[in-house]
PDB file of C-alpha atoms in Angstrom:
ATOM      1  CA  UNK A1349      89.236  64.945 105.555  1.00 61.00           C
ATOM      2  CA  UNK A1350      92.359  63.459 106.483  1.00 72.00           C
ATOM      3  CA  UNK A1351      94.879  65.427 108.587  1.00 72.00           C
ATOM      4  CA  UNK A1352      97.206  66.815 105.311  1.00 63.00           C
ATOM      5  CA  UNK A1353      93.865  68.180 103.666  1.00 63.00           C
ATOM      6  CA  UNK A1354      93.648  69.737 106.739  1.00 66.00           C
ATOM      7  CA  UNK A1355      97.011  71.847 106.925  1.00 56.00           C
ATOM      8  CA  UNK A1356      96.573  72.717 103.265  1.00 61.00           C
ATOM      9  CA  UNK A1357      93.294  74.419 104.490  1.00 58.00           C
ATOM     10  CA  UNK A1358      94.744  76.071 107.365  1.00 59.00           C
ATOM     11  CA  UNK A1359      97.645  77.199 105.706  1.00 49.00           C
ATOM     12  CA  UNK A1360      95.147  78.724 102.791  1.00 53.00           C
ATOM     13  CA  UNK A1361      93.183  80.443 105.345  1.00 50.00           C
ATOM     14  CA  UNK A1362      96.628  81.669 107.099  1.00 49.00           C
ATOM     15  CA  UNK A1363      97.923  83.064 103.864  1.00 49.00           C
ATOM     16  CA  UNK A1364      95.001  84.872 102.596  1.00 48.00           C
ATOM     17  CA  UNK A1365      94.309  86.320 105.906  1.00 49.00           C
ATOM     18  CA  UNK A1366      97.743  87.792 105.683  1.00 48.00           C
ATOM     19  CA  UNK A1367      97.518  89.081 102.026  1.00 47.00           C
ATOM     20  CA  UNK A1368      94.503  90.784 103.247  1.00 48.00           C
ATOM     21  CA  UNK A1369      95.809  92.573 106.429  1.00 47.00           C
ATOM     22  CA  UNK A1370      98.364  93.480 104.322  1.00 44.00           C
ATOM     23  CA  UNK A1371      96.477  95.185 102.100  1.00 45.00           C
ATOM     24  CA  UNK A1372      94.587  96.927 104.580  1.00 44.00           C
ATOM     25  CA  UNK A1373      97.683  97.923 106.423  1.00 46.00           C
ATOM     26  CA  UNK A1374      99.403  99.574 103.320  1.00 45.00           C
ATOM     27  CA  UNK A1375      97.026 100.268 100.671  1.00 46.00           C
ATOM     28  CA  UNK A1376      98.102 101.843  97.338  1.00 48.00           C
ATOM     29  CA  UNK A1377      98.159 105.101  97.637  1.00 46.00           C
ATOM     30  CA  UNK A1378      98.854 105.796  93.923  1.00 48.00           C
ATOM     31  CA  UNK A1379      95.181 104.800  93.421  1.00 45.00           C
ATOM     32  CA  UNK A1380      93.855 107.775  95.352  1.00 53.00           C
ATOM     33  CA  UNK A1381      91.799 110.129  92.906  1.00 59.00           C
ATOM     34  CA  UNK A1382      93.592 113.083  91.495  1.00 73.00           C
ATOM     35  CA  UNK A1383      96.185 113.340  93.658  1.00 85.00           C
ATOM     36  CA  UNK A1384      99.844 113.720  93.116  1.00 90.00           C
ATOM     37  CA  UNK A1385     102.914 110.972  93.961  1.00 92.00           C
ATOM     38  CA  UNK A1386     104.938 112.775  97.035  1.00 92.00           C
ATOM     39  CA  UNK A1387     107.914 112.117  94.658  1.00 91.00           C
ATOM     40  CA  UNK A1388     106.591 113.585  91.710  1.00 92.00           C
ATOM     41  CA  UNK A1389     106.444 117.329  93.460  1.00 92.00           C
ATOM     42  CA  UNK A1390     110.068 116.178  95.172  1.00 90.00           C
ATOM     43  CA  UNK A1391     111.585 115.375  91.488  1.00 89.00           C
ATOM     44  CA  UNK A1392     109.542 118.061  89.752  1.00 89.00           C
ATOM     45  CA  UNK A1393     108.881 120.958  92.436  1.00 89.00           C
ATOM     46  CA  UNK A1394     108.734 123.974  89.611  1.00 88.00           C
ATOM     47  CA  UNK A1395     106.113 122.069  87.868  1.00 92.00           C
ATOM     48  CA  UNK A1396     103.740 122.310  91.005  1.00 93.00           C
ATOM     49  CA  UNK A1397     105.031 125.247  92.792  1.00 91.00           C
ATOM     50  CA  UNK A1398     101.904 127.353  94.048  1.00 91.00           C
ATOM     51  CA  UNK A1399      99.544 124.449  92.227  1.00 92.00           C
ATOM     52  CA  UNK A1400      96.965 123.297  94.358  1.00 93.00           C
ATOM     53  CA  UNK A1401      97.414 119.392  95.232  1.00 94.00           C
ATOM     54  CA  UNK A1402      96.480 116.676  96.729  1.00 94.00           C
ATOM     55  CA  UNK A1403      98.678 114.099  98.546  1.00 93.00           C
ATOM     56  CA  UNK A1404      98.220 110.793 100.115  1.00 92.00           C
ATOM     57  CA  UNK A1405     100.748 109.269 102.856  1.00 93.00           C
ATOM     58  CA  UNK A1406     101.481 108.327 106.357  1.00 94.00           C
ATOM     59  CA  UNK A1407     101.896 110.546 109.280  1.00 94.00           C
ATOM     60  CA  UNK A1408     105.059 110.154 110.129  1.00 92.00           C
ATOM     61  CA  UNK A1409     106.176 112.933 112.830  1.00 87.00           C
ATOM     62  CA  UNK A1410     104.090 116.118 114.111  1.00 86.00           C
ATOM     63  CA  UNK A1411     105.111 118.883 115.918  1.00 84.00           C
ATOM     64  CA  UNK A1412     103.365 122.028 116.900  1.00 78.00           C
ATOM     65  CA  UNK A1413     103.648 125.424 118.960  1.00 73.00           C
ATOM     66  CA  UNK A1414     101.239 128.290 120.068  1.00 70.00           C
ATOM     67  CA  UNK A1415      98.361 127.482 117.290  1.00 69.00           C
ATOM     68  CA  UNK A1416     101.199 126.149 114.484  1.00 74.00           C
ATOM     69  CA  UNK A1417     102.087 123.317 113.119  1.00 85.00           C
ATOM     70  CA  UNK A1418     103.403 120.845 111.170  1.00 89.00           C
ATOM     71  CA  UNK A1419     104.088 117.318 109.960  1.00 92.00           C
ATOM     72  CA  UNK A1420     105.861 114.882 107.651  1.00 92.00           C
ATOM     73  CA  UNK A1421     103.952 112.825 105.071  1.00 93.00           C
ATOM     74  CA  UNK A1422     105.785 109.640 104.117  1.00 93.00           C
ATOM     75  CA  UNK A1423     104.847 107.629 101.021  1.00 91.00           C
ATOM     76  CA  UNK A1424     104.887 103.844 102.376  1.00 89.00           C
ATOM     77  CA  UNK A1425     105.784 102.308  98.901  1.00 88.00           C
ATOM     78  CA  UNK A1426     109.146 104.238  98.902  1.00 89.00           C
ATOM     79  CA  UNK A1427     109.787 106.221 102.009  1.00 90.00           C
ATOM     80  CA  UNK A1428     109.352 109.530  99.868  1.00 91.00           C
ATOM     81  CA  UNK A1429     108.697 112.779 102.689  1.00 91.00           C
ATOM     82  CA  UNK A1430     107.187 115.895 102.461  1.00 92.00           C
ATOM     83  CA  UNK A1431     106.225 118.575 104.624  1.00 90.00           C
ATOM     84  CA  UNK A1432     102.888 119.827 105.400  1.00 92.00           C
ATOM     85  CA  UNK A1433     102.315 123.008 107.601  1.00 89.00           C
ATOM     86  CA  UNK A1434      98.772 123.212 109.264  1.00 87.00           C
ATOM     87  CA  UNK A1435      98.010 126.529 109.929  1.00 82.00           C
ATOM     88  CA  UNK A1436      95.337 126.811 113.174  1.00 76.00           C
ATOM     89  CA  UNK A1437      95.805 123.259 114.428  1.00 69.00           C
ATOM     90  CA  UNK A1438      93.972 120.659 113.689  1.00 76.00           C
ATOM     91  CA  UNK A1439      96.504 117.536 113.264  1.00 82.00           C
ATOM     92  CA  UNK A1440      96.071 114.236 112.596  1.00 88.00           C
ATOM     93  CA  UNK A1441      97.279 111.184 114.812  1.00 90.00           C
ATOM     94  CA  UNK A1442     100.973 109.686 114.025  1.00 92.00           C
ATOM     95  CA  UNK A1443     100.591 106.833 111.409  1.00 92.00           C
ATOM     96  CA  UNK A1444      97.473 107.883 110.519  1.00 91.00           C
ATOM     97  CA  UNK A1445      96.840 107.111 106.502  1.00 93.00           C
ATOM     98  CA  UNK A1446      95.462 110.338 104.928  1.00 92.00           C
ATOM     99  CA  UNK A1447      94.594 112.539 102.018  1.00 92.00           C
ATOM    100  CA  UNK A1448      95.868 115.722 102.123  1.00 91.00           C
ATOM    101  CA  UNK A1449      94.782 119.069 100.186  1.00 92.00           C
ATOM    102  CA  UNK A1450      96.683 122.250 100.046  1.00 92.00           C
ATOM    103  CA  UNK A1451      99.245 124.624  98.302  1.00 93.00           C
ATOM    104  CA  UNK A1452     102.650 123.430  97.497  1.00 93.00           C
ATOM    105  CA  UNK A1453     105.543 125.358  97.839  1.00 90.00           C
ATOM    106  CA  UNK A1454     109.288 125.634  96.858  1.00 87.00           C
ATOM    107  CA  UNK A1455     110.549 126.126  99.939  1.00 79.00           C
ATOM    108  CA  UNK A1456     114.182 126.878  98.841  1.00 74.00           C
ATOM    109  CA  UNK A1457     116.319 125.392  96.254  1.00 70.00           C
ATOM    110  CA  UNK A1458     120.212 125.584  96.472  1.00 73.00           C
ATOM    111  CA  UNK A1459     122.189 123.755  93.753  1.00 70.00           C
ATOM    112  CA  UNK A1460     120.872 119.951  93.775  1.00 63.00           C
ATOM    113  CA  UNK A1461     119.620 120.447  97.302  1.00 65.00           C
ATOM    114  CA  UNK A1462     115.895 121.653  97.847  1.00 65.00           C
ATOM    115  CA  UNK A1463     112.918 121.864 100.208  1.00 78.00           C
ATOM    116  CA  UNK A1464     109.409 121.680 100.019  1.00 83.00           C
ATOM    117  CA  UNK A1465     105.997 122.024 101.507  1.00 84.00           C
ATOM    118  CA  UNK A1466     102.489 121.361 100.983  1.00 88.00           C
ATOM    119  CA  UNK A1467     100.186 124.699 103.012  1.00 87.00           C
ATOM    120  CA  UNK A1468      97.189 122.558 103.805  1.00 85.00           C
ATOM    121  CA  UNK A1469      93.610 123.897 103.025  1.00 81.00           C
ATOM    122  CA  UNK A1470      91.599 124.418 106.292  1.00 68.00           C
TER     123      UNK A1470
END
């Protein structure tokens, strides 16, 4: 093999190795069984308010205080947030990719502004 056959197979190997840690590093969450699009319950939060769901995302922040807590779920595809309360404890790392279960909730809604929760299931 001369040396341009070569680069064409290194560059091959290079660019499936990077379609494949890319799909590794931010799979399609819309794929996950029965569960809901964080934007859906952000566009349509009467629809699912006191429904059961089931959310995948990112971790994006956590916070928590005296046995309470708390965290934001992102949706990598488009940066859609939601917030899930953990009541007890029992959070999961910063970035971590995961499917939560739980209780959504209207938090408030005032004019076209409105906030929302998901009560995860213990």
């Amino acid at each position: 093999m001369n040396i341009l056959g070569r680069v064409w197979v290194f560059v091959l190997v290079l660019a499936a190795a990077a379609a494949i840690a890319l799909a590794i590093r931010q799979p399609d969450f819309r794929w996950s069984t029965g569960s809901v699009m964080i934007g859906d319950l952000l566009r349509e939060p009467a629809k699912y308010d006191g429904r059961s769901v089931r959310v995948t995302g990112i971790v994006a922040d956590r916070m928590g205080i005296m046995g309470f807590g708390g965290f934001r779920l992102r949706d990598p595809l488009n940066g859609d947030e939601i917030a899930v309360v953990v009541p007890g404890g029992g959070m999961p790392d910063k970035g971590s990719a995961i499917l939560v279960s739980g209780k959504f909730r209207q938090a408030f809604a005032i004019g076209k502004v409105s906030g929302a929760m998901i009560i995860r299931d213990r």
